Amino acid sequence: MRVVRTLSEMREVRAALRGCVGFVPTMGYLHEGHLSLIRRARAECEVVVVSLFVNPAQFGPGEDYERYPRDEARDLALLEREAVDVAFVPTVEEMYPPGFSTWVEVTGPLAERLEGASRPGHLRGVATVVLKLFHLVQPHRAYFGEKDAQQLRIIRRMTSDLNLPIEIVACPIVREPDGLALSSRNVYLSPAEREHARALSRSLALARRLILEEGMREAAEVRRRLQEYLRAAPGVTLDYVSLAHPETLEEVERIEGPVLVLVAARVGSARLIDNALIP
Ligand code: AMP
């Protein structure tokens, strides 16, 4: 595996690559969720590039950029084991040199709600770094997790709007046996908080039951039941519950087709998100 740390070396290495290039952008501190994306890329592409970069531009003031977990040596060993061809580990200084002032911003309903409302600047930071990484790596395919449902849709929108010749591949959420979605931020949880965090995936199971078994059709009613459940859950501070159109992410009123249920909450010092598509 080649470990590339500068932008110029990445361009050089890319120019020499042949065949279909699959790319998995990550912030490192890898877990089975990341590895599922990497394995999918490995199965579908001749060359696999994975980036490890904790992107300061997608963290707001007072968020967890400084203490975001990092373990580069472990990440590189994992990538090696997955037969990744290139690990791209750029520096903040090179990605955001002094004077950096160009931003990619997806606007409109897709970006304004949910994470866009709770974390101002976050999605702009994501779109900007992903476009920069796309230019440097020039992949044919890029792999993203459904775990970050809004991010995935923002990237699809940007890729289409800016005519990038890249296929965006969505991969299912990988969960712990008890339902908790894997996340690098789960390390923030104490053993008690880890128990409390189960409420998120449980609330999604509740939504599934209300809609599919009880036949509830009023989205507001389902939303209210999930809010009640999460507000009563010990150790959980609710941010939002949304029943959204799976593509546009606009809030639905009547449930008449597939609906994406999204939840965000704080558990201890960790802000957690989860979602499920109810068919
Ligand atoms: P991150 O390192 O958190 O920026 O995530 C990098 C990529 O891994 C993103 O496309 C995430 O959606 C994806 N990812 C993170 N957690 C999971 C998970 N539990 N299951 C599937 N994909 C995930």
CSV table of C-alpha atoms and ligand atoms in Angstrom, one decimal:
chain,number,residue,atom,x,y,z
A,1,MET,CA,0.0,0.0,0.0
A,2,ARG,CA,1.3,3.4,-0.9
A,3,VAL,CA,0.8,6.1,1.8
A,4,VAL,CA,0.5,9.5,0.1
A,5,ARG,CA,0.8,12.7,2.3
A,6,THR,CA,1.1,15.6,-0.2
A,7,LEU,CA,-1.3,16.8,-2.9
A,8,SER,CA,1.4,16.9,-5.5
A,9,GLU,CA,2.3,13.2,-4.8
A,10,MET,CA,-1.4,12.3,-4.9
A,11,ARG,CA,-1.6,13.8,-8.4
A,12,GLU,CA,1.5,12.0,-9.5
A,13,VAL,CA,0.3,8.7,-8.1
A,14,ARG,CA,-3.1,9.2,-9.7
A,15,ALA,CA,-1.7,9.8,-13.1
A,16,ALA,CA,0.0,6.4,-13.0
A,17,LEU,CA,-3.1,4.5,-11.9
A,18,ARG,CA,-4.9,2.3,-14.5
A,19,GLY,CA,-8.4,0.9,-14.5
A,20,CYS,CA,-11.4,1.7,-12.5
A,21,VAL,CA,-10.5,3.7,-9.4
A,22,GLY,CA,-12.8,3.4,-6.3
A,23,PHE,CA,-12.5,6.0,-3.6
A,24,VAL,CA,-13.6,6.0,0.1
A,25,PRO,CA,-13.3,9.3,1.9
A,26,THR,CA,-13.1,9.0,5.7
A,27,MET,CA,-12.1,10.9,8.8
A,28,GLY,CA,-10.2,7.9,10.1
A,29,TYR,CA,-10.6,6.0,13.4
A,30,LEU,CA,-11.8,3.2,11.2
A,31,HIS,CA,-14.6,0.8,12.2
A,32,GLU,CA,-16.6,-1.9,10.5
A,33,GLY,CA,-18.8,0.7,8.9
A,34,HIS,CA,-15.8,2.2,7.0
A,35,LEU,CA,-14.5,-1.3,6.3
A,36,SER,CA,-17.8,-2.2,4.6
A,37,LEU,CA,-17.4,0.7,2.2
A,38,ILE,CA,-13.8,-0.3,1.5
A,39,ARG,CA,-14.7,-4.0,0.9
A,40,ARG,CA,-17.4,-2.9,-1.5
A,41,ALA,CA,-14.9,-0.7,-3.4
A,42,ARG,CA,-12.3,-3.6,-3.3
A,43,ALA,CA,-14.9,-5.9,-4.9
A,44,GLU,CA,-16.0,-3.5,-7.6
A,45,CYS,CA,-12.9,-1.6,-8.6
A,46,GLU,CA,-9.4,-2.4,-9.8
A,47,VAL,CA,-7.8,0.3,-7.6
A,48,VAL,CA,-8.9,1.4,-4.2
A,49,VAL,CA,-8.0,4.8,-2.7
A,50,VAL,CA,-9.0,5.6,0.9
A,51,SER,CA,-8.5,9.1,2.4
A,52,LEU,CA,-7.9,9.7,6.1
A,53,PHE,CA,-8.6,13.4,6.9
A,54,VAL,CA,-10.3,15.0,9.9
A,55,ASN,CA,-11.7,17.9,8.0
A,56,PRO,CA,-11.7,21.0,10.2
A,57,ALA,CA,-14.1,22.8,7.8
A,58,GLN,CA,-17.0,20.5,8.7
A,59,PHE,CA,-16.8,21.2,12.4
A,60,GLY,CA,-18.5,24.2,13.9
A,61,PRO,CA,-17.0,26.3,16.7
A,62,GLY,CA,-17.4,24.5,20.0
A,63,GLU,CA,-17.8,21.1,18.2
A,64,ASP,CA,-15.4,18.2,18.7
A,65,TYR,CA,-12.7,18.8,16.1
A,66,GLU,CA,-9.8,18.9,18.6
A,67,ARG,CA,-10.8,15.8,20.5
A,68,TYR,CA,-12.1,13.8,17.5
A,69,PRO,CA,-10.5,10.4,17.9
A,70,ARG,CA,-7.4,9.7,15.8
A,71,ASP,CA,-5.2,6.7,15.4
A,72,GLU,CA,-3.3,6.8,12.1
A,73,ALA,CA,-1.1,3.8,12.7
A,74,ARG,CA,-4.0,1.5,13.5
A,75,ASP,CA,-6.0,2.9,10.5
A,76,LEU,CA,-3.1,2.3,8.1
A,77,ALA,CA,-2.7,-1.3,9.4
A,78,LEU,CA,-6.4,-1.9,8.8
A,79,LEU,CA,-6.2,-0.4,5.3
A,80,GLU,CA,-3.2,-2.6,4.5
A,81,ARG,CA,-5.2,-5.7,5.6
A,82,GLU,CA,-8.0,-4.7,3.3
A,83,ALA,CA,-5.6,-4.6,0.4
A,84,VAL,CA,-6.1,-0.9,-0.2
A,85,ASP,CA,-3.8,0.4,-2.9
A,86,VAL,CA,-3.4,4.0,-1.8
A,87,ALA,CA,-4.0,5.7,1.6
A,88,PHE,CA,-4.2,9.4,1.1
A,89,VAL,CA,-3.5,11.3,4.3
A,90,PRO,CA,-3.2,15.0,3.5
A,91,THR,CA,-2.4,17.7,6.0
A,92,VAL,CA,-4.7,20.5,7.1
A,93,GLU,CA,-2.0,23.0,6.0
A,94,GLU,CA,-2.0,21.8,2.5
A,95,MET,CA,-5.8,21.3,2.2
A,96,TYR,CA,-6.5,24.7,3.6
A,97,PRO,CA,-3.5,27.0,3.0
A,98,PRO,CA,-3.6,30.6,4.2
A,99,GLY,CA,-6.0,32.6,2.1
A,100,PHE,CA,-8.3,29.6,1.3
A,101,SER,CA,-11.7,31.2,0.6
A,102,THR,CA,-13.6,29.1,-2.0
A,103,TRP,CA,-16.6,27.1,-0.7
A,104,VAL,CA,-19.0,24.6,-2.3
A,105,GLU,CA,-22.5,25.1,-1.0
A,106,VAL,CA,-25.5,23.0,-1.9
A,107,THR,CA,-28.6,25.2,-1.2
A,108,GLY,CA,-32.3,24.7,-0.9
A,109,PRO,CA,-34.5,22.3,1.0
A,110,LEU,CA,-32.0,19.4,0.8
A,111,ALA,CA,-29.4,21.3,2.8
A,112,GLU,CA,-31.4,23.6,5.0
A,113,ARG,CA,-33.0,21.2,7.4
A,114,LEU,CA,-31.7,18.5,9.7
A,115,GLU,CA,-27.9,18.5,10.0
A,116,GLY,CA,-28.0,21.8,7.9
A,117,ALA,CA,-30.1,23.5,10.6
A,118,SER,CA,-28.4,21.9,13.6
A,119,ARG,CA,-24.8,22.3,12.4
A,120,PRO,CA,-24.4,25.5,10.4
A,121,GLY,CA,-21.6,25.3,7.9
A,122,HIS,CA,-21.2,21.5,8.4
A,123,LEU,CA,-22.6,20.4,5.0
A,124,ARG,CA,-20.7,23.2,3.2
A,125,GLY,CA,-17.5,21.9,4.8
A,126,VAL,CA,-18.3,18.4,3.7
A,127,ALA,CA,-19.2,19.3,0.1
A,128,THR,CA,-16.0,21.5,-0.2
A,129,VAL,CA,-13.6,18.8,1.1
A,130,VAL,CA,-15.3,16.1,-0.9
A,131,LEU,CA,-15.0,18.1,-4.1
A,132,LYS,CA,-11.3,18.8,-3.4
A,133,LEU,CA,-10.7,15.1,-2.7
A,134,PHE,CA,-12.6,14.2,-5.9
A,135,HIS,CA,-10.3,16.5,-7.9
A,136,LEU,CA,-7.2,15.1,-6.4
A,137,VAL,CA,-8.1,11.4,-6.6
A,138,GLN,CA,-10.3,11.5,-9.7
A,139,PRO,CA,-12.2,8.3,-8.9
A,140,HIS,CA,-14.6,6.6,-11.2
A,141,ARG,CA,-16.7,5.5,-8.2
A,142,ALA,CA,-17.0,6.9,-4.7
A,143,TYR,CA,-18.5,5.1,-1.7
A,144,PHE,CA,-20.6,6.7,1.0
A,145,GLY,CA,-22.6,5.3,4.0
A,146,GLU,CA,-26.4,5.7,4.3
A,147,LYS,CA,-25.5,6.4,8.0
A,148,ASP,CA,-25.0,10.0,6.9
A,149,ALA,CA,-28.1,10.1,4.8
A,150,GLN,CA,-28.2,13.9,4.2
A,151,GLN,CA,-24.5,14.0,3.4
A,152,LEU,CA,-24.9,11.3,0.9
A,153,ARG,CA,-27.7,13.2,-0.9
A,154,ILE,CA,-25.7,16.4,-0.8
A,155,ILE,CA,-22.8,14.7,-2.5
A,156,ARG,CA,-25.1,13.2,-5.1
A,157,ARG,CA,-26.6,16.6,-5.8
A,158,MET,CA,-23.2,18.3,-6.0
A,159,THR,CA,-21.8,15.5,-8.3
A,160,SER,CA,-24.8,15.9,-10.6
A,161,ASP,CA,-24.9,19.7,-10.5
A,162,LEU,CA,-21.2,20.1,-11.2
A,163,ASN,CA,-21.2,17.4,-13.9
A,164,LEU,CA,-18.6,15.2,-12.2
A,165,PRO,CA,-18.0,11.9,-14.0
A,166,ILE,CA,-18.2,10.0,-10.7
A,167,GLU,CA,-20.7,7.3,-9.7
A,168,ILE,CA,-21.8,7.8,-6.1
A,169,VAL,CA,-22.4,4.4,-4.4
A,170,ALA,CA,-24.5,4.2,-1.3
A,171,CYS,CA,-23.7,1.5,1.3
A,172,PRO,CA,-26.0,0.3,4.1
A,173,ILE,CA,-25.6,1.2,7.7
A,174,VAL,CA,-23.4,-1.2,9.8
A,175,ARG,CA,-24.7,-1.7,13.3
A,176,GLU,CA,-23.6,-3.2,16.6
A,177,PRO,CA,-25.6,-6.4,17.5
A,178,ASP,CA,-27.9,-4.3,19.7
A,179,GLY,CA,-28.7,-1.9,16.9
A,180,LEU,CA,-26.4,1.1,17.6
A,181,ALA,CA,-25.0,2.4,14.4
A,182,LEU,CA,-21.2,2.2,14.3
A,183,SER,CA,-19.6,5.7,14.6
A,184,SER,CA,-16.1,6.9,15.5
A,185,ARG,CA,-17.9,9.1,18.0
A,186,ASN,CA,-19.2,6.1,19.9
A,187,VAL,CA,-15.8,6.1,21.8
A,188,TYR,CA,-17.1,9.2,23.6
A,189,LEU,CA,-19.7,7.1,25.3
A,190,SER,CA,-19.3,5.8,28.9
A,191,PRO,CA,-20.7,2.3,29.6
A,192,ALA,CA,-23.9,3.8,30.9
A,193,GLU,CA,-24.2,6.2,28.0
A,194,ARG,CA,-23.5,3.3,25.6
A,195,GLU,CA,-26.7,1.7,27.0
A,196,HIS,CA,-28.7,5.0,26.7
A,197,ALA,CA,-27.5,5.3,23.0
A,198,ARG,CA,-29.6,2.3,22.1
A,199,ALA,CA,-32.7,4.5,22.2
A,200,LEU,CA,-31.9,6.0,18.8
A,201,SER,CA,-32.1,2.7,16.9
A,202,ARG,CA,-35.0,1.6,19.1
A,203,SER,CA,-36.9,4.7,18.1
A,204,LEU,CA,-36.4,3.7,14.4
A,205,ALA,CA,-37.8,0.3,15.3
A,206,LEU,CA,-40.8,2.0,16.9
A,207,ALA,CA,-41.3,4.0,13.7
A,208,ARG,CA,-41.2,0.8,11.6
A,209,ARG,CA,-43.8,-0.8,13.9
A,210,LEU,CA,-46.1,2.2,13.9
A,211,ILE,CA,-46.1,2.5,10.2
A,212,LEU,CA,-45.9,-1.1,9.0
A,213,GLU,CA,-47.8,-2.9,11.7
A,214,GLU,CA,-50.2,-0.3,13.1
A,215,GLY,CA,-50.7,1.3,9.7
A,216,MET,CA,-50.2,4.9,11.0
A,217,ARG,CA,-50.3,7.3,8.0
A,218,GLU,CA,-50.1,10.7,9.7
A,219,ALA,CA,-46.4,11.6,9.8
A,220,ALA,CA,-47.0,14.1,12.6
A,221,GLU,CA,-48.4,11.4,14.8
A,222,VAL,CA,-45.4,9.1,14.2
A,223,ARG,CA,-43.1,12.0,14.8
A,224,ARG,CA,-44.8,12.8,18.0
A,225,ARG,CA,-44.6,9.2,19.3
A,226,LEU,CA,-40.9,9.1,18.5
A,227,GLN,CA,-40.3,12.5,20.1
A,228,GLU,CA,-42.1,11.2,23.2
A,229,TYR,CA,-40.1,8.1,23.3
A,230,LEU,CA,-36.7,9.8,22.9
A,231,ARG,CA,-37.6,12.6,25.4
A,232,ALA,CA,-38.4,10.0,28.0
A,233,ALA,CA,-35.3,7.9,27.2
A,234,PRO,CA,-32.7,8.3,30.1
A,235,GLY,CA,-29.5,10.2,29.2
A,236,VAL,CA,-30.8,11.3,25.8
A,237,THR,CA,-31.2,14.9,24.7
A,238,LEU,CA,-33.3,15.0,21.5
A,239,ASP,CA,-32.2,17.2,18.6
A,240,TYR,CA,-34.7,16.2,15.9
A,241,VAL,CA,-37.0,13.5,14.6
A,242,SER,CA,-37.9,13.7,10.9
A,243,LEU,CA,-40.1,11.7,8.5
A,244,ALA,CA,-38.7,12.7,5.2
A,245,HIS,CA,-39.1,12.0,1.5
A,246,PRO,CA,-36.2,9.5,0.8
A,247,GLU,CA,-34.8,11.6,-2.0
A,248,THR,CA,-35.6,15.3,-1.4
A,249,LEU,CA,-35.6,15.0,2.4
A,250,GLU,CA,-38.6,17.2,2.6
A,251,GLU,CA,-40.9,16.5,5.6
A,252,VAL,CA,-43.8,14.4,4.6
A,253,GLU,CA,-47.4,14.8,5.9
A,254,ARG,CA,-49.1,11.6,4.8
A,255,ILE,CA,-47.1,8.4,4.7
A,256,GLU,CA,-48.1,7.0,1.3
A,257,GLY,CA,-44.8,5.4,0.1
A,258,PRO,CA,-41.3,4.8,1.4
A,259,VAL,CA,-40.3,7.3,4.1
A,260,LEU,CA,-36.9,8.0,5.6
A,261,VAL,CA,-36.9,8.4,9.4
A,262,LEU,CA,-34.0,10.4,10.7
A,263,VAL,CA,-33.1,11.1,14.3
A,264,ALA,CA,-30.4,13.1,16.0
A,265,ALA,CA,-29.7,13.3,19.7
A,266,ARG,CA,-27.0,14.0,22.2
A,267,VAL,CA,-25.9,11.2,24.6
A,268,GLY,CA,-23.3,12.4,27.1
A,269,SER,CA,-20.9,14.4,25.1
A,270,ALA,CA,-21.6,12.6,21.8
A,271,ARG,CA,-23.9,13.9,19.2
A,272,LEU,CA,-25.3,10.8,17.4
A,273,ILE,CA,-27.4,10.4,14.3
A,274,ASP,CA,-29.3,7.5,12.8
A,275,ASN,CA,-31.9,6.8,10.2
A,276,ALA,CA,-33.9,4.0,8.6
A,277,LEU,CA,-35.8,3.7,5.3
A,278,ILE,CA,-39.3,2.4,6.0
A,279,PRO,CA,-40.6,0.8,2.8
B,1,AMP,P1,-16.6,9.4,8.7
B,1,AMP,O1,-15.2,8.9,8.9
B,1,AMP,O2,-17.5,9.4,9.9
B,1,AMP,O3,-16.6,10.7,7.9
B,1,AMP,O4,-17.3,8.4,7.6
B,1,AMP,C1,-16.7,8.1,6.4
B,1,AMP,C2,-17.8,7.3,5.6
B,1,AMP,O5,-18.1,6.1,6.3
B,1,AMP,C3,-19.0,8.1,5.3
B,1,AMP,O6,-19.5,7.8,4.0
B,1,AMP,C4,-20.0,7.5,6.4
B,1,AMP,O7,-21.3,7.6,6.0
B,1,AMP,C5,-19.5,6.1,6.4
B,1,AMP,N1,-20.0,5.4,7.6
B,1,AMP,C6,-19.7,5.9,8.9
B,1,AMP,N2,-20.3,5.0,9.8
B,1,AMP,C7,-21.0,4.1,9.1
B,1,AMP,C8,-21.8,2.9,9.4
B,1,AMP,N3,-22.1,2.6,10.7
B,1,AMP,N4,-22.3,2.2,8.4
B,1,AMP,C9,-22.0,2.5,7.1
B,1,AMP,N5,-21.2,3.5,6.7
B,1,AMP,C10,-20.7,4.3,7.7
